[in-house]
Coordinates of C-alpha atoms and ligand atoms in Angstrom, one line a residue:
M939 CA 113.5 235.3 55.7
S940 CA 114.9 231.9 56.5
T941 CA 117.9 231.2 58.6
L942 CA 121.2 231.7 56.8
W943 CA 123.7 229.0 56.5
V944 CA 126.7 229.5 58.7
A945 CA 130.1 228.4 57.5
G946 CA 133.5 228.0 59.1
F947 CA 133.4 228.5 62.9
G948 CA 129.6 228.2 62.8
S949 CA 128.8 226.1 65.8
D950 CA 131.9 224.1 66.5
L951 CA 135.0 226.1 67.3
A952 CA 138.3 225.3 65.5
E953 CA 141.0 223.8 67.6
D954 CA 143.1 227.0 67.6
H955 CA 140.1 229.1 68.8
P956 CA 141.1 230.5 72.3
G957 CA 137.8 229.2 73.6
F958 CA 138.2 225.7 72.2
H959 CA 138.8 224.0 75.7
D960 CA 136.3 226.2 77.5
D961 CA 132.9 224.5 77.7
V962 CA 131.2 227.3 79.5
Y963 CA 132.3 229.7 76.8
K964 CA 131.2 227.3 74.1
R965 CA 127.8 226.9 75.6
R966 CA 127.4 230.7 76.0
R967 CA 128.4 231.4 72.5
A968 CA 126.1 228.7 71.2
W969 CA 123.2 230.2 73.2
I970 CA 123.8 233.7 71.8
S971 CA 124.1 232.2 68.3
S972 CA 120.8 230.5 68.8
L973 CA 119.1 233.8 69.4
A974 CA 120.3 234.9 65.9
R975 CA 119.2 231.6 64.3
E976 CA 115.7 232.1 65.7
H977 CA 115.4 235.8 65.0
R978 CA 113.3 236.9 62.1
V979 CA 113.5 240.4 60.9
S980 CA 109.8 240.6 60.5
S981 CA 109.1 239.5 64.1
G982 CA 110.4 242.5 65.9
P983 CA 113.5 244.0 67.4
I984 CA 116.8 242.1 67.7
P985 CA 116.7 240.3 71.1
R986 CA 118.7 241.9 73.9
V987 CA 121.4 239.9 75.6
E988 CA 122.3 240.4 79.2
Y989 CA 126.0 240.3 79.1
T990 CA 128.0 238.7 81.9
P991 CA 130.6 240.6 84.0
E992 CA 133.3 238.6 82.1
E993 CA 131.9 239.7 78.8
V994 CA 131.6 243.3 79.9
A995 CA 135.2 243.2 81.0
T996 CA 136.3 242.0 77.5
W997 CA 134.3 244.8 75.9
T998 CA 135.8 247.4 78.4
H999 CA 139.3 246.2 77.6
V1000 CA 138.9 246.2 73.8
L1001 CA 137.2 249.6 73.7
S1002 CA 139.7 251.3 75.9
K1003 CA 142.7 249.9 74.1
L1004 CA 141.5 250.9 70.6
K1005 CA 140.1 254.3 71.6
D1006 CA 143.7 255.5 72.1
L1007 CA 144.7 254.5 68.6
F1008 CA 142.0 256.3 66.7
P1009 CA 143.0 259.9 67.0
D1010 CA 146.2 259.2 65.1
H1011 CA 145.2 256.4 62.8
A1012 CA 141.6 256.4 62.0
C1013 CA 140.3 258.4 59.0
Q1014 CA 138.3 261.5 59.5
Q1015 CA 135.0 259.8 58.5
Y1016 CA 135.5 257.2 61.2
L1017 CA 136.3 259.9 63.8
S1018 CA 133.2 262.0 63.0
S1019 CA 130.8 259.0 63.1
F1020 CA 132.2 257.4 66.2
P1021 CA 130.3 259.6 68.7
Y1022 CA 126.9 258.8 67.2
F1023 CA 127.0 255.4 68.9
N1024 CA 127.9 256.6 72.3
F1025 CA 129.9 253.5 73.2
Q1026 CA 130.3 253.2 76.9
G1027 CA 133.2 251.4 78.5
D1028 CA 131.1 249.7 81.2
Q1029 CA 128.2 248.4 79.1
V1030 CA 128.2 246.2 76.1
P1031 CA 126.0 247.8 73.4
Q1032 CA 122.9 246.1 72.2
L1033 CA 122.7 245.3 68.5
E1034 CA 119.1 246.6 68.3
D1035 CA 120.2 250.1 69.6
I1036 CA 123.2 250.2 67.2
S1037 CA 121.0 249.2 64.3
Q1038 CA 118.6 252.1 65.1
V1039 CA 121.5 254.6 65.1
L1040 CA 122.7 253.2 61.8
K1041 CA 119.2 253.4 60.3
S1042 CA 118.9 257.0 61.3
R1043 CA 122.2 257.9 59.7
T1044 CA 122.5 255.9 56.4
N1045 CA 119.4 253.7 56.4
W1046 CA 121.4 250.6 56.9
Q1047 CA 120.5 248.0 59.4
V1048 CA 122.1 245.2 61.4
R1049 CA 120.9 241.7 61.4
P1050 CA 122.2 239.2 64.0
V1051 CA 123.9 236.1 62.6
A1052 CA 125.1 232.9 64.3
G1053 CA 128.6 233.0 62.9
L1054 CA 130.6 233.4 59.7
L1055 CA 128.3 233.5 56.6
H1056 CA 129.2 232.2 53.2
P1057 CA 130.7 235.1 51.3
R1058 CA 127.8 235.0 48.7
D1059 CA 125.2 235.5 51.5
F1060 CA 127.2 238.0 53.3
L1061 CA 127.8 240.1 50.2
A1062 CA 124.2 239.9 49.2
G1063 CA 123.2 241.4 52.5
L1064 CA 125.3 244.4 51.7
A1065 CA 123.4 245.0 48.5
F1066 CA 120.3 245.5 50.6
K1067 CA 122.0 247.7 53.2
C1068 CA 122.1 244.9 55.7
F1069 CA 125.1 244.1 57.8
H1070 CA 125.2 240.7 59.3
S1071 CA 126.7 240.9 62.8
T1072 CA 127.6 238.4 65.4
Q1073 CA 126.3 239.1 68.9
Y1074 CA 128.8 237.1 71.1
L1075 CA 132.1 238.2 72.4
R1076 CA 135.6 236.8 71.9
H1077 CA 137.2 234.6 74.5
H1078 CA 138.2 236.6 77.7
S1079 CA 141.6 234.9 77.8
Q1080 CA 142.8 236.8 74.8
P1081 CA 140.9 240.1 74.6
S1082 CA 143.2 241.5 71.9
Y1083 CA 142.7 238.6 69.5
T1084 CA 139.9 236.8 67.8
P1085 CA 140.1 234.4 64.9
E1086 CA 136.5 235.1 63.9
P1087 CA 134.3 238.2 63.9
D1088 CA 132.8 239.0 67.3
L1089 CA 130.7 241.9 68.7
C1090 CA 133.7 244.1 69.5
H1091 CA 135.0 243.8 65.9
E1092 CA 131.6 244.4 64.4
L1093 CA 130.7 247.3 66.5
I1094 CA 133.9 249.2 66.9
G1095 CA 135.4 248.2 63.6
H1096 CA 132.4 248.4 61.2
M1097 CA 129.6 250.5 62.7
P1098 CA 131.1 254.0 62.7
M1099 CA 132.2 253.6 59.0
L1100 CA 128.7 252.4 58.0
A1101 CA 127.3 255.5 59.5
N1102 CA 129.1 257.5 56.8
Q1103 CA 127.1 257.8 53.5
G1104 CA 130.0 257.8 51.1
Y1105 CA 131.5 254.7 52.6
A1106 CA 128.1 253.0 53.0
D1107 CA 127.5 253.5 49.3
L1108 CA 130.8 251.9 48.4
V1109 CA 130.0 248.9 50.5
Q1110 CA 126.6 248.6 48.9
A1111 CA 128.3 248.7 45.5
I1112 CA 130.5 245.7 46.5
G1113 CA 127.3 243.9 47.5
E1114 CA 125.4 244.8 44.4
A1115 CA 128.2 243.6 42.2
S1116 CA 127.9 240.1 43.8
L1117 CA 124.3 239.6 42.9
G1118 CA 124.1 237.1 40.1
A1119 CA 127.9 236.9 39.9
D1120 CA 129.6 233.6 39.2
D1121 CA 131.7 231.9 41.9
K1122 CA 135.0 233.2 40.6
M1123 CA 133.7 236.8 40.7
V1124 CA 132.3 236.3 44.2
W1125 CA 135.8 235.2 45.2
H1126 CA 137.2 238.3 43.7
L1127 CA 134.6 240.5 45.5
T1128 CA 135.5 238.8 48.7
K1129 CA 139.1 240.0 48.2
V1130 CA 137.8 243.5 47.3
Y1131 CA 135.8 243.4 50.5
W1132 CA 138.9 242.2 52.4
Y1133 CA 141.3 244.8 51.1
T1134 CA 138.8 247.7 51.6
V1135 CA 136.2 247.1 54.3
E1136 CA 138.6 245.0 56.5
F1137 CA 142.0 246.3 55.6
G1138 CA 141.5 249.5 53.6
L1139 CA 143.5 252.7 53.9
I1140 CA 142.6 256.1 52.6
R1141 CA 144.6 259.2 51.5
E1142 CA 144.0 262.3 53.5
G1143 CA 145.3 265.5 52.2
R1144 CA 148.8 265.3 50.6
D1145 CA 150.8 263.2 52.9
H1146 CA 148.6 261.3 55.3
I1147 CA 147.4 257.8 55.0
K1148 CA 144.7 256.8 57.5
A1149 CA 142.8 253.6 58.2
F1150 CA 139.2 252.8 57.6
G1151 CA 139.3 249.0 57.4
A1152 CA 137.8 247.3 60.5
G1153 CA 140.6 244.8 60.7
V1154 CA 143.2 247.6 60.8
L1155 CA 141.3 249.8 63.2
S1156 CA 140.9 246.9 65.6
S1157 CA 144.5 245.9 65.7
Y1158 CA 147.3 247.7 67.5
G1159 CA 150.0 245.5 65.9
E1160 CA 148.6 245.9 62.4
L1161 CA 148.8 249.7 62.6
K1162 CA 152.4 249.6 63.7
H1163 CA 153.2 247.0 60.9
I1164 CA 151.8 249.4 58.3
A1165 CA 153.8 252.3 59.7
S1166 CA 157.0 250.3 59.6
G1167 CA 157.2 250.5 55.8
A1168 CA 157.4 246.7 55.5
P1169 CA 154.2 246.0 53.5
D1170 CA 153.4 247.2 50.0
L1171 CA 151.0 250.2 49.9
L1172 CA 149.3 250.1 46.5
P1173 CA 146.6 252.2 44.8
F1174 CA 143.2 250.5 44.9
D1175 CA 142.1 249.0 41.6
P1176 CA 139.3 246.4 41.7
F1177 CA 140.0 245.5 38.0
Q1178 CA 143.3 244.0 39.1
K1179 CA 143.9 240.6 40.5
L1180 CA 144.3 241.1 44.2
P1181 CA 146.9 239.3 46.4
K1182 CA 146.2 236.3 48.5
M1183 CA 144.5 237.2 51.8
S1184 CA 146.3 236.4 55.0
Y1185 CA 144.1 235.3 57.8
K1186 CA 146.0 234.3 60.9
D1187 CA 149.7 234.2 60.2
G1188 CA 150.5 237.7 61.0
Y1189 CA 149.6 240.8 58.9
Q1190 CA 148.8 241.5 55.3
K1191 CA 151.7 241.8 52.9
A1192 CA 150.0 244.5 50.9
Y1193 CA 147.4 247.2 51.7
F1194 CA 145.4 249.3 49.3
I1195 CA 144.9 253.0 49.4
L1196 CA 141.8 254.7 48.2
D1197 CA 141.8 258.3 47.0
S1198 CA 138.2 258.7 48.2
F1199 CA 135.2 256.5 48.9
E1200 CA 133.3 258.1 46.0
D1201 CA 136.1 257.2 43.6
A1202 CA 136.3 253.6 44.8
E1203 CA 132.5 253.3 44.5
Q1204 CA 132.6 254.5 40.9
K1205 CA 135.3 251.9 40.2
L1206 CA 133.2 249.2 41.8
R1207 CA 130.2 250.2 39.7
A1208 CA 132.3 250.1 36.5
L1209 CA 133.5 246.6 37.5
A1210 CA 129.9 245.4 38.0
R1211 CA 128.9 246.8 34.6
A1212 CA 131.9 245.1 33.0
M1213 CA 131.0 241.8 34.7
K1214 CA 127.5 241.9 33.3
D1215 CA 128.5 243.0 29.8
P1216 CA 127.7 240.2 27.4
V1217 CA 130.0 241.6 24.7
Q1218 CA 133.2 242.2 26.7
P1219 CA 132.7 240.4 30.0
F1220 CA 135.3 241.2 32.6
S1221 CA 137.6 238.4 33.6
L1222 CA 140.8 238.3 35.6
Ligands
LIG346 N1 130.2 236.6 58.0 C1 130.0 237.3 59.1 N2 129.2 236.9 60.1 N3 130.8 238.4 59.3 C2 131.7 238.9 58.4 O1 132.3 239.9 58.7 C3 131.8 238.1 57.3 C4 131.1 236.9 57.1 N4 132.7 238.5 56.3 N5 131.3 236.2 56.0 C5 132.6 237.9 55.0 C6 132.3 236.4 55.0 C7 133.8 238.4 54.2 O2 135.0 237.7 54.7 C8 133.8 238.2 52.7 C9 132.7 239.0 52.0 O3 133.7 236.9 52.3
LIG347 FE1 134.7 242.4 59.7

């Protein structure tokens, strides 16, 4: 497969990226990105990176901070998959090893990518059980914040959930719906992805609401914000127009609650059928 086009932060960092003024960081990030650009799935395992002590320290910080939050806030599927990956505080995991664990659990795989992909390409990967992941780390000056996906977010946020079959099937359904969809629908599916895979909540039993979205699970502040009662908590319905996504300026104004991953997957499949129905095509 050819190299995928990288949008957004791709190779040049935005001015508000914490590493913008750090040339050493920028060179390092570009070098790790180049490994992904040159990697071909057919040519063998994902190249291993020898992480620097500074990068290890960033990983150590992020893992130890987040681990404390999970027992209370993460959904049960996350908690039961987490140990499969055997994350160690003193060692940054290698994408190849993580991909092997994922393969053995749900038959998904990880493919390294140089930066943010265009939503259409990213969603298409999901249809084929392929999760595109960055391999570099966030800037060490702000270990609790990154404006773009980095290895900590991909591994701690996404991997345990993708090792759960019900969830993995839901994510695949989002990807499948994007194949052949027009730009408007790809944008809608980007929001579906955002409000589930990144910021989704799930009902557990009668009165518990737990997090499964990677963006929620990897943010201490976001979890507290949800618990404060300030944002709207709405039932998940992919047939409805979803609110604007909020990227940097604070937290989401609304979150969506799934009844179960299976139920959400069924809704997504119904949406995909409606989109492709020539008689009554779905439109928002
Ligand atoms: N690219 C990469 N590399 N990682 C992501 O998590 C990601 C992406 N998310 N491109 C996508 C866009 C998401 O925001 C939706 C599907 O557009
Ligand atoms: Fe993500």
